[in-house]
Every structure is written in structure tokens, then in C-alpha cells.
PDB file of N, CA and C in Angstrom:
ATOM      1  N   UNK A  29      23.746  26.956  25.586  1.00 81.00           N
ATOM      2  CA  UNK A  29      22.847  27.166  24.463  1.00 81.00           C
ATOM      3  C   UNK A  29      23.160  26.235  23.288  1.00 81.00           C
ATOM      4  N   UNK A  30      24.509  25.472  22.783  1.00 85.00           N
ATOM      5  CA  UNK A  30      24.673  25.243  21.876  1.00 85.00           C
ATOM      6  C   UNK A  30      24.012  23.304  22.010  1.00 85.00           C
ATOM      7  N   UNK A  31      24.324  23.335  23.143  1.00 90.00           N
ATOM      8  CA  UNK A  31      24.345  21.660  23.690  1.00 90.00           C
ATOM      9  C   UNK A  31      22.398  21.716  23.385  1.00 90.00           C
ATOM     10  N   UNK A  32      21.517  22.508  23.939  1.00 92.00           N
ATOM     11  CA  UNK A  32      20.094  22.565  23.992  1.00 92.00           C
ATOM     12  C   UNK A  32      20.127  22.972  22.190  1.00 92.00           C
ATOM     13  N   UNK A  33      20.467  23.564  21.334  1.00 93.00           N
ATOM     14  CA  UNK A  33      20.686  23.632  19.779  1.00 93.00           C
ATOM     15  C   UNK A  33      20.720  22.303  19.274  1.00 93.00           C
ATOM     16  N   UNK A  34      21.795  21.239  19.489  1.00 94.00           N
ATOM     17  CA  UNK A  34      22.082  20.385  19.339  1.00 94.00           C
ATOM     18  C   UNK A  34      20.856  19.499  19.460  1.00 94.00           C
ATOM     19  N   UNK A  35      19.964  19.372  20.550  1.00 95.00           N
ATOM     20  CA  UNK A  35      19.414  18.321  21.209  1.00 95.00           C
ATOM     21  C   UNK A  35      18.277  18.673  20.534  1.00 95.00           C
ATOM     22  N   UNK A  36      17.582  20.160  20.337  1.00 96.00           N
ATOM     23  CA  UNK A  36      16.584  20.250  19.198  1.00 96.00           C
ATOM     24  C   UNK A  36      16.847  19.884  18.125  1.00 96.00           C
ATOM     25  N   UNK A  37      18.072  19.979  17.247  1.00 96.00           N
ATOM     26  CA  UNK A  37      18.283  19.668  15.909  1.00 96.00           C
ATOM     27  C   UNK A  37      18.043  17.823  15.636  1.00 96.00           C
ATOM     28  N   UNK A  38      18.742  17.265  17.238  1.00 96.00           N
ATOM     29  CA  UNK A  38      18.389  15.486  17.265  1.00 96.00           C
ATOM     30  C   UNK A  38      17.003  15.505  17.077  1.00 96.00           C
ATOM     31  N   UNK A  39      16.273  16.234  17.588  1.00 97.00           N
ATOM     32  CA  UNK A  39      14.944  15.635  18.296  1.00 97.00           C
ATOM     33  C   UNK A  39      14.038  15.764  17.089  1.00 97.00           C
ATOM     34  N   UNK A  40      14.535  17.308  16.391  1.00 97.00           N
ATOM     35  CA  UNK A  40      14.020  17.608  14.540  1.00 97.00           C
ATOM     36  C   UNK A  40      14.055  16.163  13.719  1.00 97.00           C
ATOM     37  N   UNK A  41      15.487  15.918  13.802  1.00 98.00           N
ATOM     38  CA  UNK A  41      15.936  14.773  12.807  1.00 98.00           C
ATOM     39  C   UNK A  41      15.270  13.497  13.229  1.00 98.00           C
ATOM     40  N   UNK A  42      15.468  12.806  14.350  1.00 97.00           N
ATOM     41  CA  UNK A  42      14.597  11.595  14.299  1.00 97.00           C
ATOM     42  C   UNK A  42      12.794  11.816  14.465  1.00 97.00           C
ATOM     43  N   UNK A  43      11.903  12.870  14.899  1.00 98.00           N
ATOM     44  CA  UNK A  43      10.852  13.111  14.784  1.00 98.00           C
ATOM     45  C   UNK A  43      10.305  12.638  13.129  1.00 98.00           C
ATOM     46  N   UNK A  44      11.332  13.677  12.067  1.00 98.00           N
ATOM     47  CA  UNK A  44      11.472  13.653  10.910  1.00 98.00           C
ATOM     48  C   UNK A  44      11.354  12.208  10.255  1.00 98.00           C
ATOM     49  N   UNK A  45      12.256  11.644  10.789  1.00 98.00           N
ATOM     50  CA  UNK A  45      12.760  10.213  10.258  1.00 98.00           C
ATOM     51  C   UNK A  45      11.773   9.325  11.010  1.00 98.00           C
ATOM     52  N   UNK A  46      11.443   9.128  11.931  1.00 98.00           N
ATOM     53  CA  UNK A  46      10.068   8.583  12.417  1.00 98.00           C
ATOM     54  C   UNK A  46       8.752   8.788  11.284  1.00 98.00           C
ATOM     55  N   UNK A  47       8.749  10.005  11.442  1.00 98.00           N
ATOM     56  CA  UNK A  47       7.408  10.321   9.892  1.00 98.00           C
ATOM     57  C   UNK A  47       7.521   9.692   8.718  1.00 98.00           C
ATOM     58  N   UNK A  48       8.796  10.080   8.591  1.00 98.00           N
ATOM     59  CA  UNK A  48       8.757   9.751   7.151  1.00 98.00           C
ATOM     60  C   UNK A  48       8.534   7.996   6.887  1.00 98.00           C
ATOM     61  N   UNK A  49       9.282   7.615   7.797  1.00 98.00           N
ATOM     62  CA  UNK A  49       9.409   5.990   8.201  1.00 98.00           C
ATOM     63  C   UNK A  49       7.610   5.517   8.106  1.00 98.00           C
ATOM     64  N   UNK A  50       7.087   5.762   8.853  1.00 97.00           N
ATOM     65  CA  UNK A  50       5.774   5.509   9.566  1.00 97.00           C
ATOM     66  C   UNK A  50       4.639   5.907   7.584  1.00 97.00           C
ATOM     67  N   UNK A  51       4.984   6.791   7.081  1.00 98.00           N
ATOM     68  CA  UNK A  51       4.334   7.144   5.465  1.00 98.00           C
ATOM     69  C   UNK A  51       4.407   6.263   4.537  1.00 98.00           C
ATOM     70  N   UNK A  52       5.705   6.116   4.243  1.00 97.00           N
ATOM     71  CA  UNK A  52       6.310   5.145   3.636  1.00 97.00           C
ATOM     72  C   UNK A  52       6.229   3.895   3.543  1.00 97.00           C
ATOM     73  N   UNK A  53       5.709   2.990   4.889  1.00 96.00           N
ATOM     74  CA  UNK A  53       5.066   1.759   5.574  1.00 96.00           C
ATOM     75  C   UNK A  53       3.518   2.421   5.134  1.00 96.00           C
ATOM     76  N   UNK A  54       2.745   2.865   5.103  1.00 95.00           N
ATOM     77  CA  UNK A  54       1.337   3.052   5.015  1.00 95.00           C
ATOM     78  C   UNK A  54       1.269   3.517   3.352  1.00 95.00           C
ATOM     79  N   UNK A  55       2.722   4.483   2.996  1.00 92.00           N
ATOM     80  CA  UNK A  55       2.364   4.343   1.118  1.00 92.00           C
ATOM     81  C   UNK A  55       2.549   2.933   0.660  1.00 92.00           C
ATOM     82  N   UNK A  56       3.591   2.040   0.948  1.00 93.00           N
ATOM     83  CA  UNK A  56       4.217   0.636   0.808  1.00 93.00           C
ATOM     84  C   UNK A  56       2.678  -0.591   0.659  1.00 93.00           C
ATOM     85  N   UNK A  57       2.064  -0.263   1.934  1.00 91.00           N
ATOM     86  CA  UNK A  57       0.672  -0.898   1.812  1.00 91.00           C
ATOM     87  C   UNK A  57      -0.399  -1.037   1.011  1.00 91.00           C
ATOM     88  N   UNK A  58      -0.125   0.587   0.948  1.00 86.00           N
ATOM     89  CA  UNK A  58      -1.529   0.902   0.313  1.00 86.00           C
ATOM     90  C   UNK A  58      -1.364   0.340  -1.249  1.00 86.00           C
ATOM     91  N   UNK A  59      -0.332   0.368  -1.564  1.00 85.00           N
ATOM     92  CA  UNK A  59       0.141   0.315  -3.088  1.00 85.00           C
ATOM     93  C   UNK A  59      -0.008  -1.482  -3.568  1.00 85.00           C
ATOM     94  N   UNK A  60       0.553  -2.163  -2.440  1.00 90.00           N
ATOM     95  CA  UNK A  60       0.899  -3.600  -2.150  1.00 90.00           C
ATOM     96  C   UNK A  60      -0.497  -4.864  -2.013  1.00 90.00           C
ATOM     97  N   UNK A  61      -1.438  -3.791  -1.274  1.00 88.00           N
ATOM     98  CA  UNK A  61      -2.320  -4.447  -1.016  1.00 88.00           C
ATOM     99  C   UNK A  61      -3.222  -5.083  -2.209  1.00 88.00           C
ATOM    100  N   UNK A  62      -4.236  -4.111  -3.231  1.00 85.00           N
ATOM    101  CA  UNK A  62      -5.026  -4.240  -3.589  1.00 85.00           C
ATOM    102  C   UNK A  62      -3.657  -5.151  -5.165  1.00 85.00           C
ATOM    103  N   UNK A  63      -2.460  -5.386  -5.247  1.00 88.00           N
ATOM    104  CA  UNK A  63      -2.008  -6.226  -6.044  1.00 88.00           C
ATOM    105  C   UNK A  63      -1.752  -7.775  -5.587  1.00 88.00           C
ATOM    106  N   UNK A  64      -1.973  -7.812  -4.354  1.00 91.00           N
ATOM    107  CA  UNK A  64      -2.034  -9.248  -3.605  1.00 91.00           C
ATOM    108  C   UNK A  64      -3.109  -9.647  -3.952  1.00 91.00           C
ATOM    109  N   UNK A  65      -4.189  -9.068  -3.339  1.00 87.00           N
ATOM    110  CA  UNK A  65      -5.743  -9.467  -3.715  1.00 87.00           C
ATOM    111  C   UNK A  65      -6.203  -9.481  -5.001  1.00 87.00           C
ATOM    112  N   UNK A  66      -5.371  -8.874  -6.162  1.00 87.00           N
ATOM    113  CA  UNK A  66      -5.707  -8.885  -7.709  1.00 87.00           C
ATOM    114  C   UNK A  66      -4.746 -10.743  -7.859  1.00 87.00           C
ATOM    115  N   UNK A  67      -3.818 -10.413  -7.628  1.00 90.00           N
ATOM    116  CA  UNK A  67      -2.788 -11.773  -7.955  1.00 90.00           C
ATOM    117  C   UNK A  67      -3.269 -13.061  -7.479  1.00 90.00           C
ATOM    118  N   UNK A  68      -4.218 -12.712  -6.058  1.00 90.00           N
ATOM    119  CA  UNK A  68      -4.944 -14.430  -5.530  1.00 90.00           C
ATOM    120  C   UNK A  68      -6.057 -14.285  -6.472  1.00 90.00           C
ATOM    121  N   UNK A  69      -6.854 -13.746  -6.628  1.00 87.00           N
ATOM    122  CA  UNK A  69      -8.260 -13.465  -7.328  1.00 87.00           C
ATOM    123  C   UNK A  69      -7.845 -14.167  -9.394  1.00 87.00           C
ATOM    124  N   UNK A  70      -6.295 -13.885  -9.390  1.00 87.00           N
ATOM    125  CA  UNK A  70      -5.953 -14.106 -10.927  1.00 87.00           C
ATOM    126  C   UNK A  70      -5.647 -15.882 -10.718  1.00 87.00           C
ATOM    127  N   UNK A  71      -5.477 -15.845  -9.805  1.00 91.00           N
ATOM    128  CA  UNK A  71      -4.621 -17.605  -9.709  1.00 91.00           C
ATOM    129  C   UNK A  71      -6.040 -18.120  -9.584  1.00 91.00           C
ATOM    130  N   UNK A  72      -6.930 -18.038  -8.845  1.00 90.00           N
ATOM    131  CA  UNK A  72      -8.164 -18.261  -8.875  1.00 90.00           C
ATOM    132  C   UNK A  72      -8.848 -18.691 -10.174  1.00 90.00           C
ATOM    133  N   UNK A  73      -8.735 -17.602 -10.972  1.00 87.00           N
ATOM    134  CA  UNK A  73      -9.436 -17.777 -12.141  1.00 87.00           C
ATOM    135  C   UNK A  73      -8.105 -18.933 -12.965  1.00 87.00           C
ATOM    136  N   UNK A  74      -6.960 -18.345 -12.690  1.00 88.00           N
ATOM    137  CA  UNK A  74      -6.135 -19.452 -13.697  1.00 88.00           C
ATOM    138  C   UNK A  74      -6.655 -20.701 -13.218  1.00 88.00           C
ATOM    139  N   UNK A  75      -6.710 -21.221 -12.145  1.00 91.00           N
ATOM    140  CA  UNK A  75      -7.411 -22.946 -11.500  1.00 91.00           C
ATOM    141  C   UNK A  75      -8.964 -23.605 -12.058  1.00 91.00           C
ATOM    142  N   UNK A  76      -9.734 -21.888 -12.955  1.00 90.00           N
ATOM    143  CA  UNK A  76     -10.946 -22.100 -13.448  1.00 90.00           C
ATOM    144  C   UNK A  76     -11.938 -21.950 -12.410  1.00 90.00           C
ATOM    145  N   UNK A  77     -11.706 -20.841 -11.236  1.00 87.00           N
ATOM    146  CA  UNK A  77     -12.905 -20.865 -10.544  1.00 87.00           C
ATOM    147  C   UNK A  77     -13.412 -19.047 -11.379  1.00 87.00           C
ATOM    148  N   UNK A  78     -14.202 -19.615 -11.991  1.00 84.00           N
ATOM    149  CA  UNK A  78     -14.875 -18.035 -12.718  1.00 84.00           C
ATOM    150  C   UNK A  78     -16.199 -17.668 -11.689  1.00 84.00           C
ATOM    151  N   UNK A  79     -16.119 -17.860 -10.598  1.00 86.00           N
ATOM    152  CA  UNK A  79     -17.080 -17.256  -9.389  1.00 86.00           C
ATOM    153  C   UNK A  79     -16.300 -15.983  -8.750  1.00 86.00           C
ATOM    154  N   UNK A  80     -15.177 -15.807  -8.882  1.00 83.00           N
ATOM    155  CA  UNK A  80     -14.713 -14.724  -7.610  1.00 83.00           C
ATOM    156  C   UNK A  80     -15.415 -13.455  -8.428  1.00 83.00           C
ATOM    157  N   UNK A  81     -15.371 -12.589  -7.251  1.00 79.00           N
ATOM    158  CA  UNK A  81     -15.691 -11.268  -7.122  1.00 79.00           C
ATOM    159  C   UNK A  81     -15.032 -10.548  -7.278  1.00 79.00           C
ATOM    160  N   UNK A  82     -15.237  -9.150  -7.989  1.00 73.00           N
ATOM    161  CA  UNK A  82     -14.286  -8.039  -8.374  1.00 73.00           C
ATOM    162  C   UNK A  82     -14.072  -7.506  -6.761  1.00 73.00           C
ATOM    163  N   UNK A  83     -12.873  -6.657  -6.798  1.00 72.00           N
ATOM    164  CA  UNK A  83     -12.980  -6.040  -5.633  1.00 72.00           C
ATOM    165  C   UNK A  83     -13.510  -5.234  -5.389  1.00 72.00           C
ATOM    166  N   UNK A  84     -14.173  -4.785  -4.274  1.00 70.00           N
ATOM    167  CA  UNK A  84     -14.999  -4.057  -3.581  1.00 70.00           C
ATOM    168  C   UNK A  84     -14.647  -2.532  -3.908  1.00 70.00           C
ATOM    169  N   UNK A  85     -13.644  -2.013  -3.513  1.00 71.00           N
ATOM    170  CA  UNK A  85     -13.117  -0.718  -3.870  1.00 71.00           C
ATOM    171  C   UNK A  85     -11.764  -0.686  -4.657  1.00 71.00           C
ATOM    172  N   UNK A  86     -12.563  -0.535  -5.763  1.00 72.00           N
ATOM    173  CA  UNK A  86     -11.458   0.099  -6.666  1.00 72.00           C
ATOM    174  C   UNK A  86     -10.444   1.425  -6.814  1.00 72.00           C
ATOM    175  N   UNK A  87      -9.480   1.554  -6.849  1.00 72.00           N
ATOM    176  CA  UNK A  87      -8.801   2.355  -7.112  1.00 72.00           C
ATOM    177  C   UNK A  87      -8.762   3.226  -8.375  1.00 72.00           C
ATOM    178  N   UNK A  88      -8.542   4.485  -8.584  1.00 79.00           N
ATOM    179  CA  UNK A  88      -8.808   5.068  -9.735  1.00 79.00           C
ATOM    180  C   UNK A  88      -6.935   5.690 -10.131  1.00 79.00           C
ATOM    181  N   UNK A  89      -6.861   4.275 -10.282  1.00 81.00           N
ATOM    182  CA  UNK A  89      -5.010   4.407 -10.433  1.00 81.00           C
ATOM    183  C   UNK A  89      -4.599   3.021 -12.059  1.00 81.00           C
ATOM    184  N   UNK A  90      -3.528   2.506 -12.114  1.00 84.00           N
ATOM    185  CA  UNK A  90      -3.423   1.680 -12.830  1.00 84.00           C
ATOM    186  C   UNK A  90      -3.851   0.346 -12.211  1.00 84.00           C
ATOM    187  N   UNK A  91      -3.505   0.282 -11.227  1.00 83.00           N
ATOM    188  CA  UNK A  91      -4.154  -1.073 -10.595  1.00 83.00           C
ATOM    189  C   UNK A  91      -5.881  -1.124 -10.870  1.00 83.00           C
ATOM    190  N   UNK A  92      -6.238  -0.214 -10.594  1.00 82.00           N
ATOM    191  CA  UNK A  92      -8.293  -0.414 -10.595  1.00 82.00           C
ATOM    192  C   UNK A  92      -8.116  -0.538 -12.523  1.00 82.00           C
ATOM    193  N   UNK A  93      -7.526  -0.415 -13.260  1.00 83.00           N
ATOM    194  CA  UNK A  93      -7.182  -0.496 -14.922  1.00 83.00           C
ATOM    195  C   UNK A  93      -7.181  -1.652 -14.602  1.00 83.00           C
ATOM    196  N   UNK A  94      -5.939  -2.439 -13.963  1.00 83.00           N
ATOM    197  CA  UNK A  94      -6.097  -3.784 -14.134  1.00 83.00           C
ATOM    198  C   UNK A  94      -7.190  -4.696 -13.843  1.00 83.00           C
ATOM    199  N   UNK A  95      -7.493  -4.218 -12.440  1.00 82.00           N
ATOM    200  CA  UNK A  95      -8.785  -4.718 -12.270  1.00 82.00           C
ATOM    201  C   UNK A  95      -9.506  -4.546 -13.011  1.00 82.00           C
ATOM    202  N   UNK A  96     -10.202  -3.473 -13.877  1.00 81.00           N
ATOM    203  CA  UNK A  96     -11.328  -3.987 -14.702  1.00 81.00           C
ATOM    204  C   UNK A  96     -10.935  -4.704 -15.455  1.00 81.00           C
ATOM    205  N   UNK A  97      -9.615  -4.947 -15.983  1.00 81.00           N
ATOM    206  CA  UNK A  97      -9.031  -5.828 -17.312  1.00 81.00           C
ATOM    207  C   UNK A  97      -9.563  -6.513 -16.757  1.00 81.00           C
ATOM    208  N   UNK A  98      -8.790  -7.218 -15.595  1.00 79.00           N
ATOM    209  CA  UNK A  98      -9.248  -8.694 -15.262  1.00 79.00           C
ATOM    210  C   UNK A  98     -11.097  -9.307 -15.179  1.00 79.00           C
ATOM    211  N   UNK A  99     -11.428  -8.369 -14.502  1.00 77.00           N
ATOM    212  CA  UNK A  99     -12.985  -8.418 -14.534  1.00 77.00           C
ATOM    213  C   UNK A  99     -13.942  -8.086 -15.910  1.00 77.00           C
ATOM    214  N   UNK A 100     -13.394  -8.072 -16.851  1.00 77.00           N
ATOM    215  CA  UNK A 100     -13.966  -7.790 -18.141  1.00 77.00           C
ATOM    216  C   UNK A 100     -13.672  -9.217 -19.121  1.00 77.00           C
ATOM    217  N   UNK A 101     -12.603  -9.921 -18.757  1.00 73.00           N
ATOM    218  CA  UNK A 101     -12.104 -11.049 -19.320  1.00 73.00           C
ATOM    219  C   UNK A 101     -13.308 -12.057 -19.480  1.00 73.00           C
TER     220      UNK A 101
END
């Protein structure tokens, strides 16, 4: 009984650590992304191309703040 205890408590812990792993990569993204596409879209305009496009979906966080900054400029 204690050895089958054991092997559930492994199987708890890396299941666990798999999740959390796998969230963390998809919070990491989500957060990462729409500041890549603000940062090419800013170098853009620093080179003087005043054609780009706001982004498509904004976020209702500090980043979509920045974005309208930038798109209000």
C-alpha cells in the first residue's frame, strides 16, 4: 500500500507540474505577444511609415492603454 501511495503522490506531483508548466507558457504568450506586435508597429512609425494599422484586437489591460497611446499619436 505504501509503494502504490507513493506512486500516486509522483503521478499528483508531475501531472501538477506539467499544468502548471503548460499555463505559464500560454500566460508567458499571451502577455508577450500583443508587446512584440506594439514594438514592430512603433519602429515602423519611428522609420516614418504612418500607414500601419492599429491592432485588430485589443486588450482591455495596460497594453490595449498603450495601444491607443500609440494610435492616437
Amino acid at each position: 500500500p505504501i509503494i502504490k501511495l507513493q506512486q500516486l503522490a509522483f503521478g499528483i506531483v508531475a501531472t501538477t507540474f506539467i499544468t502548471v508548466f503548460f499555463v505559464a507558457i500560454f500566460a508567458a504568450q499571451t502577455i508577450t505577444q500583443p508587446i512584440i506586435r506594439l514594438t514592430r508597429i512603433a519602429e515602423r512609425i519611428a522609420r516614418g511609415d504612418l500607414t500601419v494599422k492599429p491592432l485588430r484586437e485589443i486588450p482591455k489591460n495596460e497594453i490595449g492603454v498603450l495601444s491607443n497611446a500609440l494610435f492616437m499619436m
